[in-house]
PDB file of N, CA and C and ligand atoms in Angstrom:
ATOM      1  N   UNK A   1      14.010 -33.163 135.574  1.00 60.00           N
ATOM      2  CA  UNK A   1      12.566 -33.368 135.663  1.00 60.00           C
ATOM      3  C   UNK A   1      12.129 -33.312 137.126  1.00 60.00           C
ATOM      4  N   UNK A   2      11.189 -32.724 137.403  1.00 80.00           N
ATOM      5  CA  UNK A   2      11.010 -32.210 138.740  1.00 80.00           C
ATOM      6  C   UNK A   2       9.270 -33.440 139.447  1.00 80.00           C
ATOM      7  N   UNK A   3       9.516 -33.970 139.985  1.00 87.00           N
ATOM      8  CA  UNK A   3       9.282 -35.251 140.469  1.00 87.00           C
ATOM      9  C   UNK A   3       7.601 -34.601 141.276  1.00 87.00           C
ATOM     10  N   UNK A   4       6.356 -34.709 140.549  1.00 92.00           N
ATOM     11  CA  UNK A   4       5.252 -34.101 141.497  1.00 92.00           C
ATOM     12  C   UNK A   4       4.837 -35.175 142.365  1.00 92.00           C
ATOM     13  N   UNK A   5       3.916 -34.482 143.348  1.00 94.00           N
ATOM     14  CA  UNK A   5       3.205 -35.862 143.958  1.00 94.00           C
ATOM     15  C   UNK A   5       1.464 -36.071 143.259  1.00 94.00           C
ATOM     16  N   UNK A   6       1.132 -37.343 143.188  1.00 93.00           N
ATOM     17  CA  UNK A   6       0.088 -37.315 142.233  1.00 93.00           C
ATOM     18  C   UNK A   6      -1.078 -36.921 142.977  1.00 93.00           C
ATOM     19  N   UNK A   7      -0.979 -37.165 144.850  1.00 95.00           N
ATOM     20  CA  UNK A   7      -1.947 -36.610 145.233  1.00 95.00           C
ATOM     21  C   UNK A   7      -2.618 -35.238 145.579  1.00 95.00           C
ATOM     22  N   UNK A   8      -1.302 -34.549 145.729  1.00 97.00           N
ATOM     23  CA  UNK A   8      -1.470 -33.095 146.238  1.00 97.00           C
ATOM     24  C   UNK A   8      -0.733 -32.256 145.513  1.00 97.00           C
ATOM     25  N   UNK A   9       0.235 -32.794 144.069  1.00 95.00           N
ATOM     26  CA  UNK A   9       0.604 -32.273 143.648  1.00 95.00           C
ATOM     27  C   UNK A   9       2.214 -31.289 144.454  1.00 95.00           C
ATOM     28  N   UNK A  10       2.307 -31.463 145.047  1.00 96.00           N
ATOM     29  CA  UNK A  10       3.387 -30.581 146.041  1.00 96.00           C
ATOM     30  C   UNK A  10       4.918 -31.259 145.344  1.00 96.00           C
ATOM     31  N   UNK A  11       5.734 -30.792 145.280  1.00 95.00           N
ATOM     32  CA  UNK A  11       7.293 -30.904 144.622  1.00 95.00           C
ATOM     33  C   UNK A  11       8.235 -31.210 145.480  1.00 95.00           C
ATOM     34  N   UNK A  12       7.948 -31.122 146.616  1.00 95.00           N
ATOM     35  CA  UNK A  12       8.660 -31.823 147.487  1.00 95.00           C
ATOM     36  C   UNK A  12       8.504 -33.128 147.928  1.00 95.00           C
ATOM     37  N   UNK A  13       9.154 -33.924 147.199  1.00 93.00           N
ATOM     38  CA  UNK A  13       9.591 -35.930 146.794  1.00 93.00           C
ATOM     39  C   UNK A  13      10.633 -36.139 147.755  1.00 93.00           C
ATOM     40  N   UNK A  14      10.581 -37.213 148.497  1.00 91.00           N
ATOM     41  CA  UNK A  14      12.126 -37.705 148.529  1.00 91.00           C
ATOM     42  C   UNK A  14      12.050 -39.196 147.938  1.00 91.00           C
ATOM     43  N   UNK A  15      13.180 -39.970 147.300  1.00 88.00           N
ATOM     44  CA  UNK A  15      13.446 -40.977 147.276  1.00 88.00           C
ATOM     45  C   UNK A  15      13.383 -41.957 148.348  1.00 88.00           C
ATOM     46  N   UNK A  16      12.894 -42.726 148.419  1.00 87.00           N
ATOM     47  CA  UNK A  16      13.386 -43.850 149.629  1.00 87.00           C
ATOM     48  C   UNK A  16      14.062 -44.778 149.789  1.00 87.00           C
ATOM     49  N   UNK A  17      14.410 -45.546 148.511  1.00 88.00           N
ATOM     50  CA  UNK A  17      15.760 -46.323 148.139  1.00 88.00           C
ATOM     51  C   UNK A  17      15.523 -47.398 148.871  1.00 88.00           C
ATOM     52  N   UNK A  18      14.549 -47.666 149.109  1.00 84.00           N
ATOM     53  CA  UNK A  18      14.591 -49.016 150.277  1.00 84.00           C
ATOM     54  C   UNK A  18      14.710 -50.063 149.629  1.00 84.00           C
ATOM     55  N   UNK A  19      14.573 -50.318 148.233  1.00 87.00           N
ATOM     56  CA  UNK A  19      15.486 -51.538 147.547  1.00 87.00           C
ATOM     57  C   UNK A  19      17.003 -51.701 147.696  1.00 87.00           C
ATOM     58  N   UNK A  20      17.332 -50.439 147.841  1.00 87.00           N
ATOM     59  CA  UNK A  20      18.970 -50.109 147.174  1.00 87.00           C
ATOM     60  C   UNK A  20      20.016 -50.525 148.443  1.00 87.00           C
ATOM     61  N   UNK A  21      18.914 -49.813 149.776  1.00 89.00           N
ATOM     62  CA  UNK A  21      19.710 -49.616 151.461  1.00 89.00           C
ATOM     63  C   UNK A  21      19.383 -51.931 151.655  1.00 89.00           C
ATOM     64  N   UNK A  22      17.844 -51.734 151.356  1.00 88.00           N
ATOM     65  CA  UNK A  22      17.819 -53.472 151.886  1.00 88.00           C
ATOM     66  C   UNK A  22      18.665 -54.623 151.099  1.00 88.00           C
ATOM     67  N   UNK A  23      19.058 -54.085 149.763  1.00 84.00           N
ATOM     68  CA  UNK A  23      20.644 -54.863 148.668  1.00 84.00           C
ATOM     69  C   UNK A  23      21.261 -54.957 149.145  1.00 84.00           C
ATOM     70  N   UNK A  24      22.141 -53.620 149.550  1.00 85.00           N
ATOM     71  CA  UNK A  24      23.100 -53.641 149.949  1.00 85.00           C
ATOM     72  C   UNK A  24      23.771 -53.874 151.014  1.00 85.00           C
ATOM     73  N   UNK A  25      22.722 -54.074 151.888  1.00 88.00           N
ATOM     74  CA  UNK A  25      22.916 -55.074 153.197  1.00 88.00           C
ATOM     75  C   UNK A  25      23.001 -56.546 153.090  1.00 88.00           C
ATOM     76  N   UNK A  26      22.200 -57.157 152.347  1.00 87.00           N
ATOM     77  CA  UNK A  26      22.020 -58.365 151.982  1.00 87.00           C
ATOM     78  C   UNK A  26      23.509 -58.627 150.860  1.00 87.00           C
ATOM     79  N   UNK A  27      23.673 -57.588 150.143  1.00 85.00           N
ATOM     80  CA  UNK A  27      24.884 -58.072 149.120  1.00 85.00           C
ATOM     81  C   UNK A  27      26.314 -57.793 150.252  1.00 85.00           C
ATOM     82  N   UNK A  28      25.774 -57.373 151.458  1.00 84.00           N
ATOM     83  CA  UNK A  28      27.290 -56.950 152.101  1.00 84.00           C
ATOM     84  C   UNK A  28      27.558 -58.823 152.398  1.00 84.00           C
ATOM     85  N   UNK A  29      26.128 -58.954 152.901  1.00 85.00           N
ATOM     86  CA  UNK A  29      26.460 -59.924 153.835  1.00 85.00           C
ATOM     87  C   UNK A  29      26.485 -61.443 153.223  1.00 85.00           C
ATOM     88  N   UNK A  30      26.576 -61.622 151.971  1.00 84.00           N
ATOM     89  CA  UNK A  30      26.280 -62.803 150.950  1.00 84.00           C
ATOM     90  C   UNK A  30      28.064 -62.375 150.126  1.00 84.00           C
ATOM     91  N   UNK A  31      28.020 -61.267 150.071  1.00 83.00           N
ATOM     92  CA  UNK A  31      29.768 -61.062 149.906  1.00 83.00           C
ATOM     93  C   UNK A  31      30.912 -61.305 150.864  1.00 83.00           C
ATOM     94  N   UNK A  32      30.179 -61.116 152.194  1.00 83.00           N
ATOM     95  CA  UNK A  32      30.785 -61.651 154.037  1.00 83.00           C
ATOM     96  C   UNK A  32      30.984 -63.171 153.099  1.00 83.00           C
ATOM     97  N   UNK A  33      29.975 -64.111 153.046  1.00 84.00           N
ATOM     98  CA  UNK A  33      29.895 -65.625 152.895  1.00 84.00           C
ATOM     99  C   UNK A  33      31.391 -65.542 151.177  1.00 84.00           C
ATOM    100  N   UNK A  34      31.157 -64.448 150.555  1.00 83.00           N
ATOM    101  CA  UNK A  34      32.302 -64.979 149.508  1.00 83.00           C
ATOM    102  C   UNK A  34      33.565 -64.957 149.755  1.00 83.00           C
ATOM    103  N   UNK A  35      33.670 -63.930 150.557  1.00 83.00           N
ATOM    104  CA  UNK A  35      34.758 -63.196 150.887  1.00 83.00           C
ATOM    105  C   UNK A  35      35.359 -64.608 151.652  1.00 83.00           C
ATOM    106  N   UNK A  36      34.689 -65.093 152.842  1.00 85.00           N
ATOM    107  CA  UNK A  36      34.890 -66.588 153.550  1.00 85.00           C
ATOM    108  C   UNK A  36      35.742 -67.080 153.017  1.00 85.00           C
ATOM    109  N   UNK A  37      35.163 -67.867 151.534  1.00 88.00           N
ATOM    110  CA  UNK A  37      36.168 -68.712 150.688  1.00 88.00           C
ATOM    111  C   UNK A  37      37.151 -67.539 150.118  1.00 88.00           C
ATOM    112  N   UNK A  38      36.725 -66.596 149.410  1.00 86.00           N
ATOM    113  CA  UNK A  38      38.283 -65.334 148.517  1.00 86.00           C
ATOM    114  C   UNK A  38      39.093 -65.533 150.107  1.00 86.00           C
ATOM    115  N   UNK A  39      38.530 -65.249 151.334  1.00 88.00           N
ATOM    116  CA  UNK A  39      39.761 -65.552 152.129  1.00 88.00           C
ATOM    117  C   UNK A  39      40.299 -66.412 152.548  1.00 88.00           C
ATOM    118  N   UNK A  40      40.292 -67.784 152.194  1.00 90.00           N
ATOM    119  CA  UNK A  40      40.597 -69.049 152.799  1.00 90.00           C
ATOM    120  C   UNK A  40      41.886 -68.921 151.155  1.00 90.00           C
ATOM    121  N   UNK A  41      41.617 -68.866 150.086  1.00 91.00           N
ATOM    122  CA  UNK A  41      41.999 -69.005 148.768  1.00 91.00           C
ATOM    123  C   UNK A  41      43.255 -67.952 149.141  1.00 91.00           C
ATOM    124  N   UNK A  42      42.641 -66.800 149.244  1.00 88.00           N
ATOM    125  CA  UNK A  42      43.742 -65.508 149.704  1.00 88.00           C
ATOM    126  C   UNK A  42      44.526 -66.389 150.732  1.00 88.00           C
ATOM    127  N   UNK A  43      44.289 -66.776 151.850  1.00 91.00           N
ATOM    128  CA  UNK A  43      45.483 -67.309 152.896  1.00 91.00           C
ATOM    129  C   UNK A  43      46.159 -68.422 152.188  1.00 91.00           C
ATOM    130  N   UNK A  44      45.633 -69.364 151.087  1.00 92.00           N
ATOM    131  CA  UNK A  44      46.347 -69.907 150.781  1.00 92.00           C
ATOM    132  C   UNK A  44      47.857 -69.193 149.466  1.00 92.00           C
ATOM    133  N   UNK A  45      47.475 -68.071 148.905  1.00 91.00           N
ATOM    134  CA  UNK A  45      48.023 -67.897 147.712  1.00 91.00           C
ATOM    135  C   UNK A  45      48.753 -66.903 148.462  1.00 91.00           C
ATOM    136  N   UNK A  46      48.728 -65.895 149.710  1.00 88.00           N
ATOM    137  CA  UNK A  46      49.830 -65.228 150.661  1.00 88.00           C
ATOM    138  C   UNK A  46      50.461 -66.012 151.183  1.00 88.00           C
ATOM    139  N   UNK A  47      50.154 -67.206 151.695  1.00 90.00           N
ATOM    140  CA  UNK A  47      50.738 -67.956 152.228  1.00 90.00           C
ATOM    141  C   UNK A  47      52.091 -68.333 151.339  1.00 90.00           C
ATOM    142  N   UNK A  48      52.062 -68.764 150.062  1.00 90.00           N
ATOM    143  CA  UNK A  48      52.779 -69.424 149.294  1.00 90.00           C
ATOM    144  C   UNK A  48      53.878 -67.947 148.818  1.00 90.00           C
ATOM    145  N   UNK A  49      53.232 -66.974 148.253  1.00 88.00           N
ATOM    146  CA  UNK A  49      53.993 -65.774 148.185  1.00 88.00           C
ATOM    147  C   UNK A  49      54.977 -65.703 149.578  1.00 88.00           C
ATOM    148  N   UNK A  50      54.737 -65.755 150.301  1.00 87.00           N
ATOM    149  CA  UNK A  50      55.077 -65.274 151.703  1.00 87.00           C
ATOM    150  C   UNK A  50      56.357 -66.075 152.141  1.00 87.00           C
ATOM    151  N   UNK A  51      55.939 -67.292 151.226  1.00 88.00           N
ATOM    152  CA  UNK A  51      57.174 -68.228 151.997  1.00 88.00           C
ATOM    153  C   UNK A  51      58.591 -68.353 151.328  1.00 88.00           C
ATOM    154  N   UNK A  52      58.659 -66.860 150.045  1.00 87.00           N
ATOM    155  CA  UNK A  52      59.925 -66.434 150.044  1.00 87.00           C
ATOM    156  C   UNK A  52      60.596 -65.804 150.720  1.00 87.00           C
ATOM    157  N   UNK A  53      60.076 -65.170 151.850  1.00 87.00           N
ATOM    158  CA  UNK A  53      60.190 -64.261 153.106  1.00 87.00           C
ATOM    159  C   UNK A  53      60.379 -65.305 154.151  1.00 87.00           C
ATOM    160  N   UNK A  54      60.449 -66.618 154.158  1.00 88.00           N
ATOM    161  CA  UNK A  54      60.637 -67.270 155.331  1.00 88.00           C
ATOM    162  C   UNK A  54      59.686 -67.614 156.218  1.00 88.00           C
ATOM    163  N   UNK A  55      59.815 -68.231 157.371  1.00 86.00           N
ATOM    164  CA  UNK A  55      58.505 -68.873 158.163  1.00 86.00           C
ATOM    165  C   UNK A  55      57.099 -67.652 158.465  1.00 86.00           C
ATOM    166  N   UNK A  56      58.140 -66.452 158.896  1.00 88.00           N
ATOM    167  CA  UNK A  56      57.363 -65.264 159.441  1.00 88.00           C
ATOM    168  C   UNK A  56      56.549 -64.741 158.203  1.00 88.00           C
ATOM    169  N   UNK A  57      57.249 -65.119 156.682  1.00 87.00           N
ATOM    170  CA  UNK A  57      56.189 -64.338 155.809  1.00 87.00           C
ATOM    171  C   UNK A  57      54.956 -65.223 155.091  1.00 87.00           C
ATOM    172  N   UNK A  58      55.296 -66.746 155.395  1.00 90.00           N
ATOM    173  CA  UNK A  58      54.413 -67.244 155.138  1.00 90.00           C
ATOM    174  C   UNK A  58      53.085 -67.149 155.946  1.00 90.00           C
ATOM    175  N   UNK A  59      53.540 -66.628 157.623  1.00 91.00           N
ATOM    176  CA  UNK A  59      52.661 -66.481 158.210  1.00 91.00           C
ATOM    177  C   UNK A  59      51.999 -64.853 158.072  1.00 91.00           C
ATOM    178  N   UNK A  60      52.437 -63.937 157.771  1.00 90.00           N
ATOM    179  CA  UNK A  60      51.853 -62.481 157.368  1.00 90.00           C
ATOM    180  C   UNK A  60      51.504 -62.880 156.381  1.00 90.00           C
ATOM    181  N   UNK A  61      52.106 -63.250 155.209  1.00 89.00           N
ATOM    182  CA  UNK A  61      51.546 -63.569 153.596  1.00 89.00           C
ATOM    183  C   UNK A  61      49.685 -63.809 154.091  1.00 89.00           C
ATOM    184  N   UNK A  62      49.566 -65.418 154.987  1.00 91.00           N
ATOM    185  CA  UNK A  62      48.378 -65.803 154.832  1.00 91.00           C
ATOM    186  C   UNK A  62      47.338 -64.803 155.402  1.00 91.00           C
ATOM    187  N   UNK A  63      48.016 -63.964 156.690  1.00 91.00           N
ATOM    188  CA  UNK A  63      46.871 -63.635 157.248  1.00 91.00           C
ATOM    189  C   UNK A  63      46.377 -61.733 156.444  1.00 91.00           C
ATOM    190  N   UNK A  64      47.439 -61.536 155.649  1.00 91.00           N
ATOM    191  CA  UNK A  64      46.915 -60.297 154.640  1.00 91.00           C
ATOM    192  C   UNK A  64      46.279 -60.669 153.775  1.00 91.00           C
ATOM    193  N   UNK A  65      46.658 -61.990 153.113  1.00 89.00           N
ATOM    194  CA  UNK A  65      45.883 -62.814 151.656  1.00 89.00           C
ATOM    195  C   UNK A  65      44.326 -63.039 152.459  1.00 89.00           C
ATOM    196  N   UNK A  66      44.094 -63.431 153.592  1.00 91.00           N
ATOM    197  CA  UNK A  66      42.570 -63.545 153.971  1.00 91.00           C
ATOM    198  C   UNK A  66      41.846 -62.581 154.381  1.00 91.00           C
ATOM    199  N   UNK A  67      42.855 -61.476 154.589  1.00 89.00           N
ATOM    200  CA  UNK A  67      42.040 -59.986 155.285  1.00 89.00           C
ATOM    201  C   UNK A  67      41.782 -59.436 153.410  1.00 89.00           C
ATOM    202  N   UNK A  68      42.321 -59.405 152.713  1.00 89.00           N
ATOM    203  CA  UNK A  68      42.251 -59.106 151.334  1.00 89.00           C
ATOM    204  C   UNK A  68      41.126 -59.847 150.391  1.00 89.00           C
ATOM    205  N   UNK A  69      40.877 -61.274 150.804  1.00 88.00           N
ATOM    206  CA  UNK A  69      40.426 -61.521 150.023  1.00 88.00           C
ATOM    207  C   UNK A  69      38.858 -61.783 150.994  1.00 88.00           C
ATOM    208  N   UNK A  70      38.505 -61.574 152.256  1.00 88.00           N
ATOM    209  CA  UNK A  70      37.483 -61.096 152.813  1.00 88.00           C
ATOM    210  C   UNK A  70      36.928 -59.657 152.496  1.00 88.00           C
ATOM    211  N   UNK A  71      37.785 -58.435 152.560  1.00 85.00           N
ATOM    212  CA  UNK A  71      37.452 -57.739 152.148  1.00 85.00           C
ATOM    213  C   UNK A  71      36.790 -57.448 150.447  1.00 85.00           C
ATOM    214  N   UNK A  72      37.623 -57.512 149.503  1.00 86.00           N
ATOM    215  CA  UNK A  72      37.177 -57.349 148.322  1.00 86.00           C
ATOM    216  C   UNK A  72      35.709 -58.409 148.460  1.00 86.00           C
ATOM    217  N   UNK A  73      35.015 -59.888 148.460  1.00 86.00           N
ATOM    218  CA  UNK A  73      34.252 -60.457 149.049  1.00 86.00           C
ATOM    219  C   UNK A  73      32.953 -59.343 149.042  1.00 86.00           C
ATOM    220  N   UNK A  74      33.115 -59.104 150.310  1.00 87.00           N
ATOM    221  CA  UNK A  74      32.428 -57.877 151.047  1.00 87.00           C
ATOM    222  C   UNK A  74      31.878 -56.517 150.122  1.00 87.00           C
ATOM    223  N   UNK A  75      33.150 -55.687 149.389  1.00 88.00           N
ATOM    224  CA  UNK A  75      32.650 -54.968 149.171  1.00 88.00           C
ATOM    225  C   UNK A  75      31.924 -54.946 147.686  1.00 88.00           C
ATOM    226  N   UNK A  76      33.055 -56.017 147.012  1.00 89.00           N
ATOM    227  CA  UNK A  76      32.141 -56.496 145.687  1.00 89.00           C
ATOM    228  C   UNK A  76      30.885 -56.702 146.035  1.00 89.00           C
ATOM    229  N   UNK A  77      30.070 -57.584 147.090  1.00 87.00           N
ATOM    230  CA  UNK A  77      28.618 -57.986 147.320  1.00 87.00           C
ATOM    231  C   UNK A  77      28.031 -57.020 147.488  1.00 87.00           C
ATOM    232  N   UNK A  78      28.643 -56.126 148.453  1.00 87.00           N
ATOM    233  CA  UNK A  78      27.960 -54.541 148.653  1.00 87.00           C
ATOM    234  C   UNK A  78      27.450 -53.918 147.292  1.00 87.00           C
ATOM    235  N   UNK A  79      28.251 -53.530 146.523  1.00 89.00           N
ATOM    236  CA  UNK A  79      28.164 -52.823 145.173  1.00 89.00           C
ATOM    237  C   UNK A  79      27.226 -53.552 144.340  1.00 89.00           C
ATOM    238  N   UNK A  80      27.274 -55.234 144.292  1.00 89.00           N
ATOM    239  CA  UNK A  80      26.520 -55.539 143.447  1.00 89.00           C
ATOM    240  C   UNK A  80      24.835 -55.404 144.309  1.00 89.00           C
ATOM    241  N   UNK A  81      24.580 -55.814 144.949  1.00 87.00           N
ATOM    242  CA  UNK A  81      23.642 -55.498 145.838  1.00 87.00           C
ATOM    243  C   UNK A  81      22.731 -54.266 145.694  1.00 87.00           C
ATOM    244  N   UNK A  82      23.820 -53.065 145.886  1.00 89.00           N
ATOM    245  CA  UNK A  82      23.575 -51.785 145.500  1.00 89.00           C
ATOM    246  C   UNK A  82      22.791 -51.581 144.269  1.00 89.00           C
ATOM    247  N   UNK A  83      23.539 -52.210 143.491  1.00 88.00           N
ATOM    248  CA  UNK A  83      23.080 -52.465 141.778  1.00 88.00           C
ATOM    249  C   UNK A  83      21.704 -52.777 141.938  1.00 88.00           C
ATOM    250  N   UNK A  84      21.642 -54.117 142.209  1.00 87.00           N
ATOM    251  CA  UNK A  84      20.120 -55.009 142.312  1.00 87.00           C
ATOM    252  C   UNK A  84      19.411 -54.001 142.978  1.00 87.00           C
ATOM    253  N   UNK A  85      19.740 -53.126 143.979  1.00 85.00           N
ATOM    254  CA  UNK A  85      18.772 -52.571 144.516  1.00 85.00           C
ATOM    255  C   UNK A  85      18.000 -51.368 144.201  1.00 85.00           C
ATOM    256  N   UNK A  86      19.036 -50.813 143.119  1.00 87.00           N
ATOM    257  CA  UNK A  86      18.690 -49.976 142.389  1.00 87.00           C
ATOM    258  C   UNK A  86      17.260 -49.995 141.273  1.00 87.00           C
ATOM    259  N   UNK A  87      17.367 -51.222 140.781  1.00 87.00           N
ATOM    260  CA  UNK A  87      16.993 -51.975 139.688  1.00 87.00           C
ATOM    261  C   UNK A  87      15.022 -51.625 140.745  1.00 87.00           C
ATOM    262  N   UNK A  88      15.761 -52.590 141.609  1.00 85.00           N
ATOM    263  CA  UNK A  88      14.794 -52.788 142.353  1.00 85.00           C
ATOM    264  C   UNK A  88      13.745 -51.791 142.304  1.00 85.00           C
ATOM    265  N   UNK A  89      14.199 -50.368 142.997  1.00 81.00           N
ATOM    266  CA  UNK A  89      13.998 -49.046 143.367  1.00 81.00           C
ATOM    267  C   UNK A  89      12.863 -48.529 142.376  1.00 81.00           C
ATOM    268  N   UNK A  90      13.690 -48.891 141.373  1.00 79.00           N
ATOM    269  CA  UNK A  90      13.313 -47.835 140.161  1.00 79.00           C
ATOM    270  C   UNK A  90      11.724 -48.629 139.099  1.00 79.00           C
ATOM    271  N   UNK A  91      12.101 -50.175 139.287  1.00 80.00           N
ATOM    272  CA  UNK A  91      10.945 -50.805 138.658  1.00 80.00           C
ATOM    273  C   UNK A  91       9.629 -51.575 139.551  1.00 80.00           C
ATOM    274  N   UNK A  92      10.438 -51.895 140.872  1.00 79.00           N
ATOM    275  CA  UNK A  92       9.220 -52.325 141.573  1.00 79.00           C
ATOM    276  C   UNK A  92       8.609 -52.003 142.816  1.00 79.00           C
ATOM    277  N   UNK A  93       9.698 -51.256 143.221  1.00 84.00           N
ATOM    278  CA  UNK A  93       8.802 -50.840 144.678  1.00 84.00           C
ATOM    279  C   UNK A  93       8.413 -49.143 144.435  1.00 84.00           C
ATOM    280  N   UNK A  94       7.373 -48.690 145.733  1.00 82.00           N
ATOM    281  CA  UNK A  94       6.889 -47.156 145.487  1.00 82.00           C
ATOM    282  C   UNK A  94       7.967 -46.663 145.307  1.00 82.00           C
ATOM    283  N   UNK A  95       9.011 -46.077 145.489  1.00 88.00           N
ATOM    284  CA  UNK A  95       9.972 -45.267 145.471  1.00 88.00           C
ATOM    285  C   UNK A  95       9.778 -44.250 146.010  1.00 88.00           C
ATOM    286  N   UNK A  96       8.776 -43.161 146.298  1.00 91.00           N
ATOM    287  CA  UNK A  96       9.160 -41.993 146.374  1.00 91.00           C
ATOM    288  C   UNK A  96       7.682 -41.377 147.472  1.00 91.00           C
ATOM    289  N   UNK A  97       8.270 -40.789 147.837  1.00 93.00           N
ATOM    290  CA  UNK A  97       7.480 -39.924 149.278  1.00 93.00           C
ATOM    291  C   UNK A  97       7.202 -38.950 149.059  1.00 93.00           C
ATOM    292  N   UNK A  98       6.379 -38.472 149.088  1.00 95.00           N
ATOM    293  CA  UNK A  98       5.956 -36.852 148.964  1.00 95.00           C
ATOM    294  C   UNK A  98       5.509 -36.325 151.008  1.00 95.00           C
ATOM    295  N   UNK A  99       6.960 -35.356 150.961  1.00 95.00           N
ATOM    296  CA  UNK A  99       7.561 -34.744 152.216  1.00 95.00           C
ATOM    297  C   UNK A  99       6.232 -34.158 152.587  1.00 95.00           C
ATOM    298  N   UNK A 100       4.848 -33.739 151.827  1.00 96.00           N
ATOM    299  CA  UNK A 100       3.974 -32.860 152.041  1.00 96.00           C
ATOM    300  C   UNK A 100       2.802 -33.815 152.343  1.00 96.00           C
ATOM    301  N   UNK A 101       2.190 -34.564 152.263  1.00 97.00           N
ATOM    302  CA  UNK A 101       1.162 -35.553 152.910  1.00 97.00           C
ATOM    303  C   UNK A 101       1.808 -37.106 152.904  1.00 97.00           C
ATOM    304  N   UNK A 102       3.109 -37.486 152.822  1.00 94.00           N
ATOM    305  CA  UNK A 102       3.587 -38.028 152.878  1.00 94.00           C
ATOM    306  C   UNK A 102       2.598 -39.856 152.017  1.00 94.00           C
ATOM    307  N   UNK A 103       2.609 -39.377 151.205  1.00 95.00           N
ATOM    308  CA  UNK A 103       1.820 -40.451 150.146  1.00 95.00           C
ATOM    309  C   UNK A 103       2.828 -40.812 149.372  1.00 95.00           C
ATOM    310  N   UNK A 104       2.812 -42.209 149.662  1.00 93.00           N
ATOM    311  CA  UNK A 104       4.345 -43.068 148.549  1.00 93.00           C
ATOM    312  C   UNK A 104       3.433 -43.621 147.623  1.00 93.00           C
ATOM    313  N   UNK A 105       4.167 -43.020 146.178  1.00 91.00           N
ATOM    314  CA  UNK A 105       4.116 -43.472 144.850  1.00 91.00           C
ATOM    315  C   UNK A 105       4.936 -43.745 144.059  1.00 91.00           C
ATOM    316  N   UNK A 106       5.400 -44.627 142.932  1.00 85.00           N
ATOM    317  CA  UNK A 106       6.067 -44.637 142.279  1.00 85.00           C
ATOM    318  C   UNK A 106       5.662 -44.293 140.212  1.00 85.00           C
ATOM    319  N   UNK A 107       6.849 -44.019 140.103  1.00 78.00           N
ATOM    320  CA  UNK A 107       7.030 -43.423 138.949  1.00 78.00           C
ATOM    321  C   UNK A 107       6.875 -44.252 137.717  1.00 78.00           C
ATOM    322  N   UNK A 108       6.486 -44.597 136.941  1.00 69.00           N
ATOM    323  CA  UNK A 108       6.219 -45.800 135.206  1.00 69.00           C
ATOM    324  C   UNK A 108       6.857 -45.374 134.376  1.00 69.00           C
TER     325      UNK A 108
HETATM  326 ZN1  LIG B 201       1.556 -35.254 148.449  1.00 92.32          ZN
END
């Protein structure tokens, strides 16, 4: 379906996603805060793995279990974020630009 603009009619739209880009910043960084605890939890549960490997693996165990469980954190919030922002995109904000008088409208 080819996306018009309602004022001038012209076919050249872009998306602007500015729900989706402002989510997924906010879900990076609220997944940063989960990731916090998944990595405190992660250093504890490498830690314990680790200490069949002896002093040195309890100490690698913890500090991969918190880089692991910061990361996933992170990118899970990202994605869900993404999601919400999508949602966002599509039901409440203008969405869409018309490249030719540059008039933002969205779609019903
Ligand atoms: Zn236009």
């Amino acid at each position: 379906m080819a996306i018009q603009c309602p004022k001038c009619s012209s076919t050249l739209i872009a998306a602007r996603n500015m729900g989706k880009k402002v989510c997924c910043g906010i879900g990076i960084v609220a997944g940063g805060a989960q990731g916090v605890s998944n990595a405190l939890k992660g250093a504890k549960i490498g830690g314990e793995v680790g200490a069949f490997f002896g002093p040195s693996g309890v100490f690698m165990g913890r500090v991969a279990g918190a880089l692991i469980g910061a990361m996933i954190g992170g990118v899970s919030g990202g994605m869900a974020g993404a999601q919400v922002g999508e949602i966002i995109d599509d039901r409440v904000l203008d969405n869409y630009e018309c490249l030719q008088c540059e008039h933002v409208f969205r779609i019903d």
